[in-house]
Short mmCIF file of C-alpha atoms in Angstrom, two decimals:
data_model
loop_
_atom_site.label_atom_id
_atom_site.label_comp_id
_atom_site.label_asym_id
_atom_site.label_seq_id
_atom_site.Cartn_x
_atom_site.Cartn_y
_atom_site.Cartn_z
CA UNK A 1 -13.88 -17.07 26.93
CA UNK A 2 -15.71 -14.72 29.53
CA UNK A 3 -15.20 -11.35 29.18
CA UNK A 4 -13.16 -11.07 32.09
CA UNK A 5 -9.50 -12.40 31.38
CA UNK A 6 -8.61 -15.84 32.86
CA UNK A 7 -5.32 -17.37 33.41
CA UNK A 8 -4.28 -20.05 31.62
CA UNK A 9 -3.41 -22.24 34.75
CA UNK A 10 -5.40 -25.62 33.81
CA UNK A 11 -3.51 -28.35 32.43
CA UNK A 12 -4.97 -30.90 30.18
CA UNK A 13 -3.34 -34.17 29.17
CA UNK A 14 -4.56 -36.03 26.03
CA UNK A 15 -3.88 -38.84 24.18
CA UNK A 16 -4.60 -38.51 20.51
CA UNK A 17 -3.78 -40.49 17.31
CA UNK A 18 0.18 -39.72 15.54
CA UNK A 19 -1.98 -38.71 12.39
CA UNK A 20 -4.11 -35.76 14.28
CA UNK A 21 -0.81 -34.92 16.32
CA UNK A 22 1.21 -34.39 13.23
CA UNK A 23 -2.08 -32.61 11.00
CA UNK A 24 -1.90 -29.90 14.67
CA UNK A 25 1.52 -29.55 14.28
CA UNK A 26 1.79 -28.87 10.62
CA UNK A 27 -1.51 -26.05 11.15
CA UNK A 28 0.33 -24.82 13.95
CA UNK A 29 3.89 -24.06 12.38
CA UNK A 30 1.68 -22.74 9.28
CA UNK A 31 0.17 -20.44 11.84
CA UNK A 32 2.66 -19.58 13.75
CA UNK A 33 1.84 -20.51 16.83
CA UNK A 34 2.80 -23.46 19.53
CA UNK A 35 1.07 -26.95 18.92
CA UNK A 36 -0.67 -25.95 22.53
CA UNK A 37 -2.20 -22.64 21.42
CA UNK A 38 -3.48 -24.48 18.38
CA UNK A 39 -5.11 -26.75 19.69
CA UNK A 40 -6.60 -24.47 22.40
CA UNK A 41 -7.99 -21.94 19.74
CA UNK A 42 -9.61 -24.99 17.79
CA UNK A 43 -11.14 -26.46 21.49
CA UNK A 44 -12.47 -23.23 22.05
CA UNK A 45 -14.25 -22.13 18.31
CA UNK A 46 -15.52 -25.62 18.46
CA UNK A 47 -17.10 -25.48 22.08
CA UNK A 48 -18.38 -21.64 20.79
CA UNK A 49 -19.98 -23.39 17.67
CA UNK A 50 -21.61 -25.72 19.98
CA UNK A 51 -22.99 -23.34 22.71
CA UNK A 52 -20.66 -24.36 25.35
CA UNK A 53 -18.75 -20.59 25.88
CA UNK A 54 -20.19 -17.15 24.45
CA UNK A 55 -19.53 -16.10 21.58
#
């Protein structure tokens, strides 16, 4: 994420396999946190890994 703060105003739709739905869900409630923030904070460590956002 730029070090600026953005607003979290773009939606994304996805269609994913019940077994990777239910895996997010079960790291999410273990985390306390919403299935959406979940998945957004493992989108965006994976894109850093891969040199897509700064680090």
């Amino acid at each position: 994420m730029p070090a600026e703060r953005e607003t979290r105003n773009a939606p994304l739709g996805l269609r994913i396999y019940p077994s990777v739905k239910d895996a997010l869900e079960k790291a999410a409630k273990d985390d306390n946190r919403s299935t959406a923030s979940m998945a957004e904070i493992i989108l965006t460590q994976w894109l850093k890994d891969k040199g897509y956002l700064e680090k």
